Coordinates of N, CA and C in Angstrom, one line a residue:
E1 N 114.8 81.1 62.3 CA 114.1 81.0 61.0 C 112.9 82.0 61.0
M2 N 112.1 81.9 61.9 CA 110.8 82.8 62.0 C 111.3 84.3 62.2
E3 N 112.3 84.4 63.0 CA 112.7 85.8 63.2 C 113.2 86.6 62.0
S4 N 114.1 85.9 61.1 CA 114.6 86.6 60.0 C 113.3 86.8 59.1
K5 N 112.2 86.1 59.2 CA 111.1 86.3 58.3 C 110.5 87.7 58.8
V6 N 110.4 87.8 60.1 CA 109.7 88.9 60.7 C 110.5 90.1 60.4
S7 N 111.8 90.1 60.5 CA 112.6 91.4 60.3 C 112.6 91.7 58.9
E8 N 112.5 90.7 57.9 CA 112.5 91.1 56.4 C 111.1 91.5 56.0
G9 N 110.1 91.4 56.9 CA 108.7 92.0 56.7 C 108.0 90.8 55.8
G10 N 108.6 89.6 55.7 CA 108.0 88.6 54.8 C 107.0 88.0 55.7
L11 N 107.1 88.1 57.0 CA 105.9 87.4 57.7 C 104.8 88.5 57.9
N12 N 103.9 88.5 57.0 CA 102.9 89.7 57.1 C 101.5 89.1 57.7
V13 N 101.8 88.7 58.9 CA 100.5 88.1 59.5 C 99.8 89.3 60.4
T14 N 98.5 89.5 60.2 CA 97.9 90.5 61.1 C 97.9 90.2 62.4
L15 N 98.4 91.2 63.3 CA 98.6 90.9 64.8 C 98.0 92.0 65.5
T16 N 97.5 92.0 66.8 CA 97.0 93.0 67.6 C 97.9 93.1 68.8
I17 N 98.4 94.3 69.1 CA 99.2 94.4 70.2 C 98.4 95.5 71.2
R18 N 98.2 95.3 72.6 CA 97.7 96.3 73.3 C 98.6 96.9 74.2
L19 N 98.6 98.1 74.4 CA 99.6 98.9 75.2 C 98.7 99.6 76.4
L20 N 99.3 99.7 77.5 CA 98.7 100.3 78.7 C 99.5 101.5 78.9
M21 N 98.7 102.7 78.7 CA 99.3 104.0 78.9 C 98.7 104.8 79.9
H22 N 99.5 105.8 80.5 CA 98.9 106.9 81.4 C 98.3 108.0 80.4
G23 N 97.3 108.7 81.0 CA 96.5 109.6 80.3 C 97.6 110.7 79.6
K24 N 98.6 111.0 80.3 CA 99.5 111.9 79.8 C 100.3 111.5 78.5
E25 N 100.5 110.0 78.6 CA 101.2 109.4 77.4 C 100.3 109.4 76.2
V26 N 99.0 109.2 76.5 CA 97.9 109.0 75.6 C 97.8 110.4 74.8
G27 N 97.8 111.6 75.7 CA 97.8 113.0 75.1 C 98.9 113.2 74.2
S28 N 99.9 112.6 74.5 CA 101.4 112.9 73.7 C 101.2 112.0 72.3
I29 N 100.5 111.0 72.4 CA 100.3 110.1 71.1 C 99.2 110.7 70.2
I30 N 98.1 111.3 70.8 CA 97.1 111.9 70.0 C 97.5 113.2 69.4
G31 N 98.3 114.1 70.3 CA 98.7 115.2 69.8 C 97.6 116.4 69.6
K32 N 97.9 117.6 69.4 CA 97.2 118.7 69.1 C 96.0 118.3 68.2
K33 N 94.8 118.3 68.4 CA 93.6 118.0 67.5 C 93.8 116.7 66.9
G34 N 94.5 115.8 67.5 CA 94.5 114.4 66.9 C 95.6 114.3 65.8
E35 N 96.4 115.3 65.6 CA 97.3 115.4 64.5 C 98.4 114.2 64.6
T36 N 98.9 114.0 65.8 CA 100.0 113.0 66.0 C 99.5 111.6 65.5
V37 N 98.4 111.2 66.2 CA 98.0 109.8 66.0 C 97.5 109.7 64.4
K38 N 97.0 110.7 63.7 CA 96.5 110.7 62.5 C 97.7 110.3 61.6
K39 N 98.8 111.1 61.9 CA 100.2 110.9 61.1 C 100.7 109.4 61.4
M40 N 100.6 109.0 62.7 CA 101.1 107.7 62.9 C 100.3 106.7 62.1
R41 N 98.9 106.8 62.1 CA 98.2 105.8 61.3 C 98.5 105.9 59.9
E42 N 98.6 107.1 59.3 CA 98.9 107.1 57.9 C 100.3 106.6 57.6
E43 N 101.2 107.0 58.3 CA 102.7 106.6 57.9 C 102.9 105.1 58.3
S44 N 102.3 104.6 59.2 CA 102.5 103.2 59.7 C 101.7 102.2 58.9
G45 N 100.4 102.6 58.5 CA 99.5 101.7 58.0 C 98.7 100.9 59.0
A46 N 99.0 101.1 60.3 CA 98.3 100.3 61.3 C 97.1 101.0 61.8
R47 N 96.2 100.2 62.4 CA 95.1 100.7 62.9 C 95.6 101.1 64.4
I48 N 95.2 102.3 64.8 CA 95.6 102.7 66.2 C 94.2 103.1 67.0
N49 N 93.9 102.3 67.7 CA 92.7 102.6 68.6 C 93.0 102.9 70.0
I50 N 92.3 104.0 70.6 CA 92.6 104.4 72.0 C 91.2 104.2 72.8
S51 N 91.2 103.7 73.9 CA 90.1 103.4 74.7 C 89.5 104.7 75.0
E52 N 88.1 104.7 75.2 CA 87.5 105.9 75.7 C 87.5 106.0 77.1
G53 N 87.1 107.1 77.7 CA 86.7 107.2 79.1 C 87.8 108.0 79.8
N54 N 87.3 108.8 80.9 CA 88.3 109.6 81.6 C 89.1 108.7 82.6
C55 N 89.8 107.7 82.2 CA 90.4 106.9 83.0 C 91.9 107.3 83.2
P56 N 92.4 107.1 84.5 CA 94.0 107.5 84.5 C 94.8 106.6 83.6
E57 N 94.3 105.5 83.2 CA 95.0 104.4 82.3 C 94.1 104.3 81.1
R58 N 94.8 104.2 80.0 CA 94.0 103.9 78.7 C 94.7 102.8 77.9
I59 N 93.8 102.1 77.2 CA 94.5 100.8 76.4 C 94.6 101.6 74.9
V60 N 95.8 101.3 74.3 CA 96.1 101.7 72.9 C 96.2 100.4 72.2
T61 N 95.2 100.1 71.3 CA 95.4 99.0 70.5 C 96.0 99.2 69.1
I62 N 96.9 98.4 68.7 CA 97.6 98.7 67.5 C 97.3 97.2 66.6
T63 N 96.7 97.4 65.6 CA 96.5 96.2 64.7 C 96.9 96.4 63.3
G64 N 97.5 95.5 62.7 CA 97.8 95.5 61.3 C 98.8 94.3 61.0
P65 N 99.5 94.4 59.7 CA 100.5 93.5 59.5 C 101.7 93.7 60.3
T66 N 102.5 92.7 60.5 CA 103.6 92.9 61.4 C 104.5 94.3 61.2
D67 N 104.8 94.3 59.9 CA 105.5 95.5 59.5 C 104.9 96.9 59.9
A68 N 103.6 97.0 59.8 CA 102.9 98.1 60.1 C 103.0 98.3 61.6
I69 N 102.8 97.3 62.3 CA 102.9 97.4 63.7 C 104.3 97.9 64.3
F70 N 105.4 97.3 63.6 CA 106.6 97.8 64.0 C 106.8 99.4 63.8
K71 N 106.3 99.7 62.6 CA 106.5 101.1 62.2 C 105.7 102.1 63.4
A72 N 104.5 101.6 63.6 CA 103.8 102.3 64.7 C 104.4 102.3 66.0
F73 N 105.1 101.2 66.4 CA 105.7 101.2 67.6 C 107.1 102.0 67.6
A74 N 107.8 102.2 66.5 CA 109.0 103.0 66.3 C 108.4 104.3 66.5
M75 N 107.4 104.8 65.9 CA 106.8 106.0 65.9 C 106.5 106.4 67.4
I76 N 106.0 105.6 68.1 CA 105.5 105.9 69.5 C 106.7 105.9 70.4
A77 N 107.8 104.9 70.3 CA 108.9 105.0 71.1 C 109.8 106.4 70.8
Y78 N 109.9 106.9 69.6 CA 110.6 108.0 69.3 C 109.8 109.2 69.8
K79 N 108.5 109.3 69.8 CA 107.7 110.4 70.4 C 107.9 110.4 71.9
F80 N 108.1 109.2 72.6 CA 108.2 109.1 74.0 C 109.6 109.8 74.4
E81 N 110.6 109.2 73.5 CA 112.0 109.8 73.6 C 112.0 111.4 73.7
E82 N 111.3 111.9 72.6 CA 111.2 113.3 72.4 C 110.7 113.9 73.7
D83 N 109.5 113.4 74.2 CA 108.9 113.9 75.3 C 109.9 113.7 76.5
I84 N 110.7 112.8 76.7 CA 111.6 112.7 77.8 C 112.7 113.8 77.6
T85 N 113.2 114.0 76.4 CA 114.2 115.0 76.1 C 113.7 116.4 76.4
N86 N 112.5 116.7 76.0 CA 111.8 118.0 76.2 C 111.7 118.3 77.7
S87 N 111.2 117.1 78.6 CA 111.0 117.3 80.0 C 112.4 117.5 80.7
M88 N 113.5 117.1 80.1 CA 114.8 117.1 80.8 C 115.4 118.6 80.5
S89 N 114.9 119.2 79.4 CA 115.5 120.6 79.1 C 115.3 121.4 80.2
N90 N 114.1 121.3 81.1 CA 113.8 122.2 82.0 C 113.8 121.5 83.5
S91 N 114.7 120.5 83.5 CA 115.0 119.8 84.8 C 116.4 119.9 85.1
T92 N 116.7 119.4 86.3 CA 118.1 119.4 86.7 C 118.7 117.9 86.4
A93 N 118.0 117.0 86.1 CA 118.3 115.7 85.9 C 119.5 115.5 84.8
T94 N 120.5 114.9 84.9 CA 121.6 114.8 84.1 C 121.5 113.4 83.2
S95 N 121.0 112.2 83.9 CA 121.0 111.0 83.1 C 119.6 111.0 82.5
K96 N 119.5 110.5 81.2 CA 118.4 110.4 80.5 C 117.6 109.1 80.9
P97 N 116.5 109.1 81.3 CA 115.7 108.0 81.6 C 115.3 107.3 80.3
P98 N 115.2 105.8 80.4 CA 114.8 105.1 79.3 C 113.4 105.4 79.0
V99 N 113.0 105.0 77.5 CA 111.6 105.1 77.2 C 111.0 103.6 77.8
T100 N 109.7 103.9 78.3 CA 109.2 102.6 78.9 C 107.9 102.5 78.1
L101 N 107.6 101.2 77.7 CA 106.1 100.8 77.2 C 105.6 99.8 77.9
R102 N 104.3 99.6 78.1 CA 103.8 98.6 78.7 C 102.9 97.9 77.9
L103 N 103.1 96.6 77.6 CA 102.3 95.7 76.8 C 101.4 95.1 77.7
V104 N 100.2 94.7 77.2 CA 99.1 93.9 77.8 C 99.1 92.6 77.1
V105 N 99.5 91.5 77.8 CA 99.7 90.2 77.1 C 98.8 89.2 77.8
P106 N 98.1 88.3 77.0 CA 97.3 87.3 77.8 C 98.1 86.4 78.5
A107 N 97.8 86.2 79.9 CA 98.7 85.3 80.8 C 99.1 84.0 80.0
S108 N 98.1 83.4 79.2 CA 98.4 82.1 78.7 C 99.7 82.1 77.8
Q109 N 100.0 83.3 77.3 CA 101.2 83.5 76.4 C 102.4 83.9 77.1
C110 N 102.2 84.3 78.4 CA 103.5 84.7 79.1 C 104.5 83.7 79.5
G111 N 104.1 82.4 79.6 CA 104.8 81.3 79.9 C 106.0 81.3 78.8
S112 N 105.5 81.2 77.5 CA 106.2 81.2 76.2 C 107.2 82.3 76.2
L113 N 106.8 83.4 76.8 CA 107.6 84.7 76.7 C 108.8 84.7 77.5
I114 N 108.5 84.0 78.8 CA 109.5 83.9 79.9 C 110.4 82.7 79.6
G115 N 109.8 81.6 78.9 CA 110.6 80.4 78.6 C 110.9 79.6 79.8
K116 N 111.4 78.3 79.6 CA 111.8 77.5 80.5 C 112.9 78.2 81.5
G117 N 112.6 78.1 82.7 CA 113.5 78.8 83.7 C 114.1 80.1 83.3
G118 N 113.1 80.9 82.5 CA 113.5 82.3 82.2 C 114.5 82.4 81.0
S119 N 114.6 81.3 80.3 CA 115.5 81.3 79.2 C 115.1 82.2 78.1
K120 N 114.0 82.4 77.7 CA 113.4 83.2 76.5 C 113.7 84.6 76.9
I121 N 113.1 84.9 78.0 CA 113.1 86.5 78.4 C 114.6 86.9 78.5
K122 N 115.5 86.0 79.0 CA 116.9 86.3 79.2 C 117.6 86.6 77.7
E123 N 117.2 85.8 76.9 CA 117.7 85.6 75.4 C 117.1 87.1 74.8
I124 N 115.9 87.5 75.1 CA 115.4 88.7 74.5 C 116.1 90.0 75.1
R125 N 116.3 89.9 76.3 CA 117.0 90.9 77.1 C 118.5 91.1 76.4
E126 N 119.1 90.0 76.2 CA 120.5 90.0 75.9 C 120.6 90.4 74.5
S127 N 119.7 89.9 73.6 CA 119.9 90.3 72.1 C 119.4 91.6 71.8
T128 N 118.7 92.3 72.6 CA 118.0 93.6 72.2 C 118.6 94.7 73.1
G129 N 119.0 94.5 74.3 CA 119.6 95.4 75.1 C 118.4 96.1 75.9
A130 N 117.1 95.6 75.6 CA 116.0 96.2 76.4 C 115.8 95.6 77.9
Q131 N 115.3 96.3 78.7 CA 114.9 95.5 80.0 C 113.4 95.1 79.6
V132 N 113.1 93.8 80.2 CA 111.8 93.2 79.9 C 111.4 92.6 81.2
Q133 N 110.2 93.1 81.7 CA 109.7 92.5 82.9 C 108.2 91.9 82.7
V134 N 107.9 90.8 83.1 CA 106.5 90.3 83.2 C 106.0 90.3 84.5
A135 N 104.9 91.0 84.6 CA 104.2 91.2 86.0 C 103.9 89.8 86.6
G136 N 104.0 89.7 87.8 CA 103.8 88.4 88.5 C 102.2 88.0 88.6
D137 N 101.5 89.3 88.8 CA 100.0 89.1 88.9 C 99.2 89.5 87.6
M138 N 98.2 88.9 87.4 CA 97.2 89.5 86.3 C 96.7 90.8 86.7
L139 N 96.3 91.6 85.6 CA 95.7 92.8 85.8 C 94.4 92.6 86.3
P140 N 93.9 93.5 87.1 CA 92.6 93.3 87.8 C 91.5 92.9 86.9
N141 N 90.6 92.0 87.2 CA 89.4 91.4 86.6 C 89.8 91.1 85.1
S142 N 91.0 90.4 84.8 CA 91.3 90.1 83.6 C 92.2 88.9 83.7
T143 N 92.4 88.4 82.4 CA 93.4 87.3 82.4 C 94.6 87.7 81.7
E144 N 95.0 89.0 81.8 CA 96.1 89.6 81.0 C 97.2 90.0 82.1
R145 N 98.4 90.0 81.5 CA 99.6 90.6 82.4 C 100.0 91.6 81.7
A146 N 100.8 92.6 82.5 CA 101.5 93.7 82.0 C 103.0 93.2 81.8
V147 N 103.5 93.6 80.5 CA 104.9 93.2 80.1 C 105.5 94.6 80.0
T148 N 106.5 95.0 80.9 CA 107.0 96.3 80.8 C 108.4 96.2 80.1
I149 N 108.6 97.1 79.1 CA 109.7 97.1 78.3 C 110.4 98.5 78.3
S150 N 111.7 98.5 78.6 CA 112.3 99.9 78.6 C 113.7 99.8 78.0
G151 N 114.1 100.8 77.5 CA 115.5 101.0 76.9 C 115.4 102.1 75.9
T152 N 116.3 102.1 74.9 CA 116.4 103.1 73.7 C 115.3 102.7 72.8
P153 N 114.8 103.7 72.1 CA 113.7 103.3 71.0 C 114.2 102.1 70.2
D154 N 115.3 102.2 69.8 CA 115.8 101.0 68.9 C 115.8 99.7 69.7
A155 N 116.3 99.7 70.8 CA 116.1 98.4 71.7 C 114.7 97.9 71.8
I156 N 113.9 99.0 72.1 CA 112.4 98.7 72.3 C 111.9 98.0 70.9
I157 N 112.2 98.6 69.8 CA 111.6 98.0 68.6 C 112.0 96.7 68.3
Q158 N 113.4 96.5 68.7 CA 113.8 95.1 68.5 C 113.2 94.1 69.3
C159 N 112.9 94.6 70.7 CA 112.3 93.8 71.7 C 110.9 93.4 71.3
V160 N 110.1 94.4 70.8 CA 108.8 94.1 70.2 C 108.7 93.2 69.2
K161 N 109.7 93.2 68.2 CA 109.9 92.2 67.2 C 109.9 90.8 67.8
Q162 N 110.8 90.6 68.7 CA 110.9 89.3 69.2 C 109.8 88.8 70.1
I163 N 109.0 89.7 70.7 CA 107.8 89.4 71.5 C 106.7 89.1 70.5
C164 N 106.7 89.8 69.4 CA 105.7 89.3 68.3 C 105.9 87.9 67.8
V165 N 107.2 87.6 67.7 CA 107.4 86.2 67.2 C 107.0 85.1 68.1
V166 N 107.2 85.4 69.5 CA 106.8 84.5 70.5 C 105.2 84.5 70.4
M167 N 104.5 85.5 70.3 CA 103.0 85.7 70.3 C 102.5 84.7 69.3
L168 N 103.2 84.9 68.0 CA 102.7 84.2 66.9 C 102.9 82.8 67.0
E169 N 104.2 82.4 67.5 CA 104.4 80.9 67.8 C 103.7 80.2 68.7
S170 N 103.1 81.0 69.8 CA 102.3 80.5 70.7 C 101.1 81.3 71.0
P171 N 100.0 81.1 70.2 CA 98.7 81.7 70.4 C 98.1 81.4 71.7
P172 N 97.4 82.6 72.3 CA 96.7 82.3 73.6 C 95.9 81.1 73.7
K173 N 95.8 80.4 74.9 CA 95.0 79.2 75.0 C 93.7 79.7 75.7
G174 N 92.7 79.1 75.3 CA 91.5 79.4 76.1 C 90.9 80.9 75.8
A175 N 90.0 81.2 76.4 CA 89.4 82.6 76.3 C 90.1 83.5 77.1
T176 N 90.4 84.7 76.5 CA 91.2 85.8 77.3 C 90.2 86.7 77.7
I177 N 90.3 87.1 79.0 CA 89.4 88.3 79.6 C 90.3 89.5 79.5
P178 N 89.9 90.4 78.6 CA 91.0 91.6 78.3 C 90.8 92.6 79.5
Y179 N 91.9 93.1 79.8 CA 92.0 94.1 80.9 C 91.3 95.5 80.4
R180 N 90.4 96.1 81.4 CA 89.7 97.4 81.1 C 90.1 98.2 82.2
P181 N 90.6 99.2 81.8 CA 91.0 100.3 83.0 C 89.6 100.9 83.6
K182 N 89.9 101.0 84.9 CA 88.8 101.6 85.6 C 88.7 103.1 85.6
P183 N 87.4 103.6 85.5 CA 87.4 105.3 85.4 C 88.1 105.8 86.7
A184 N 88.6 107.0 86.6 CA 89.1 107.7 87.8 C 87.9 107.8 88.7
S185 N 88.2 107.5 90.2 CA 87.1 107.4 91.0 C 86.6 108.8 91.4
T186 N 85.5 109.2 90.9 CA 85.0 110.5 91.3 C 84.0 110.1 92.4
P187 N 83.7 111.1 93.4 CA 82.8 110.7 94.4 C 81.4 110.7 93.8
V188 N 80.6 109.8 94.2 CA 79.2 109.7 93.7 C 78.3 109.8 95.0
I189 N 77.3 110.6 94.6 CA 76.3 111.0 95.6 C 74.9 110.3 95.2
F190 N 74.3 109.8 96.0 CA 72.8 109.2 95.8 C 71.9 110.2 96.3
A191 N 70.9 110.6 95.5 CA 69.8 111.4 96.0 C 68.6 111.0 95.1
G192 N 67.6 110.8 95.9 CA 66.3 110.4 95.3 C 66.5 109.3 94.3
G193 N 67.2 108.3 94.7 CA 67.3 107.2 93.7 C 68.1 107.3 92.4
Q194 N 68.9 108.5 92.3 CA 69.6 108.8 91.3 C 71.0 109.1 91.6
A195 N 72.1 108.6 90.9 CA 73.4 108.8 91.2 C 73.9 110.1 90.5
Y196 N 74.7 110.8 91.3 CA 75.3 112.0 90.8 C 76.9 111.9 90.9
T197 N 77.6 112.4 89.9 CA 78.9 112.5 90.3 C 79.5 114.0 90.4
I198 N 80.3 114.3 91.2 CA 80.7 115.7 91.4 C 81.8 116.1 90.3
Q199 N 81.5 117.1 89.6 CA 82.6 117.5 88.6 C 82.5 119.1 88.8
G200 N 83.8 119.5 89.4 CA 83.9 120.8 89.7 C 82.9 121.2 90.7
Q201 N 82.0 122.3 90.4 CA 81.0 122.6 91.4 C 79.6 122.0 91.3
Y202 N 79.6 121.1 90.1 CA 78.2 120.6 89.7 C 78.1 119.2 90.0
A203 N 76.8 118.8 90.3 CA 76.4 117.3 90.6 C 75.8 117.1 89.2
I204 N 76.5 116.0 88.4 CA 76.1 115.7 87.2 C 75.4 114.2 87.4
P205 N 74.2 114.1 86.7 CA 73.8 112.8 86.8 C 74.5 111.6 86.3
H206 N 74.7 110.6 87.0 CA 75.6 109.6 86.7 C 75.0 108.5 85.8
P207 N 75.8 107.9 84.8 CA 75.1 106.7 84.1 C 74.4 105.8 84.8
D208 N 73.4 105.2 84.2 CA 72.3 104.4 84.8 C 72.8 103.1 85.8
Q209 N 74.0 102.6 85.1 CA 74.5 101.2 85.9 C 74.6 101.7 87.5
L210 N 75.1 102.7 87.8 CA 75.4 103.0 89.1 C 74.0 103.2 90.0
T211 N 73.2 103.8 89.4 CA 71.7 103.9 90.0 C 71.2 102.6 90.1
K212 N 71.4 101.8 89.1 CA 70.7 100.4 89.2 C 71.3 99.7 90.4
L213 N 72.6 99.8 90.4 CA 73.4 99.1 91.5 C 73.0 99.6 92.8
H214 N 72.7 100.9 92.9 CA 72.4 101.5 94.2 C 70.9 101.1 94.6
Q215 N 70.1 101.0 93.7 CA 68.6 100.5 93.8 C 68.7 99.1 94.3
L216 N 69.6 98.3 93.7 CA 69.7 96.8 94.0 C 70.2 96.8 95.4
A217 N 71.3 97.6 95.7 CA 71.8 97.5 97.1 C 70.7 97.8 98.1
M218 N 69.8 98.8 97.8 CA 68.9 99.2 98.7 C 67.9 98.1 98.9
Q219 N 67.6 97.3 98.0 CA 66.7 96.2 98.1 C 67.3 95.1 99.0
Q220 N 68.6 95.0 98.9 CA 69.4 94.0 99.7 C 69.4 94.1 101.1
T221 N 69.2 95.5 101.4 CA 69.5 95.9 102.9 C 68.5 95.2 103.8
P222 N 69.0 94.4 104.8 CA 68.1 93.7 105.6 C 67.4 94.8 106.6
F223 N 66.2 95.2 106.3 CA 65.5 96.1 107.3 C 64.7 95.2 108.4
T224 N 64.9 95.7 109.6 CA 64.2 95.0 110.5 C 62.8 95.6 110.8
P225 N 61.7 94.6 110.8 CA 60.5 95.1 111.0 C 60.5 95.7 112.5
L226 N 59.7 96.7 112.8 CA 59.5 97.3 114.1 C 59.1 96.3 115.1
G227 N 59.6 96.5 116.2 CA 59.3 95.5 117.4 C 60.0 94.4 117.5
Q228 N 60.9 94.0 116.4 CA 61.6 92.9 116.6 C 63.1 93.4 117.0
T229 N 63.9 92.6 117.6 CA 65.1 92.9 117.9 C 66.1 92.8 116.8
T230 N 67.1 93.6 116.5 CA 68.0 93.6 115.5 C 69.0 92.3 115.7
P231 N 69.0 91.5 114.7 CA 69.9 90.4 115.0 C 71.4 90.8 115.2
A232 N 72.1 90.2 115.9 CA 73.4 90.6 116.1 C 74.4 90.1 115.0
F233 N 75.0 91.0 114.3 CA 75.9 90.5 113.3 C 77.2 90.2 113.9
P234 N 77.7 89.1 113.4 CA 79.1 88.7 113.9 C 80.1 89.5 113.5

């Protein structure tokens, strides 16, 4: 019942889907001077936001009515397929790898997605032909899990539709702590109470939080007054 509504676009609920992407994938979605993502936003009617930061991983948030979300997903899946085709033209690989997308889903909704004894995820795999895997562990410092979908662009689109149905039927329970990718670890140097990161040949003053953390750490260090023996640490 719900599914036919979704596919006919009759179910126009606003939904937010979060995707986890590598920097290279994000670059492909953004395109030269942001042209690709601009086109995706215009043609799908979905809001597409990309998390800031020089992180190896970025979060791409797609918000809009369900049909706009499906259009945006279709464009992303086909773009990734195009990237795979292009990368294969100058490689020796003969078999074409599938398109893979990683969704970030609140852990409280993953049970419904898997279903009793894995029944729901099995049904989604069989009816769409896509591979679907729900990570066993939550993503660091969050209450979200990665759900990996791979297959042909068409299989992925069908799969996303079914996942949206599940997410609409069973909203998240309690508060969700969203996953935020960590910045690429650049070496940090502390000098004169200021933190610097090394970028190329230059030391660049680092954002304040690190300096504050460092100062805090300095205050916490147990300094032994002179003349007393240092306590033995177990």
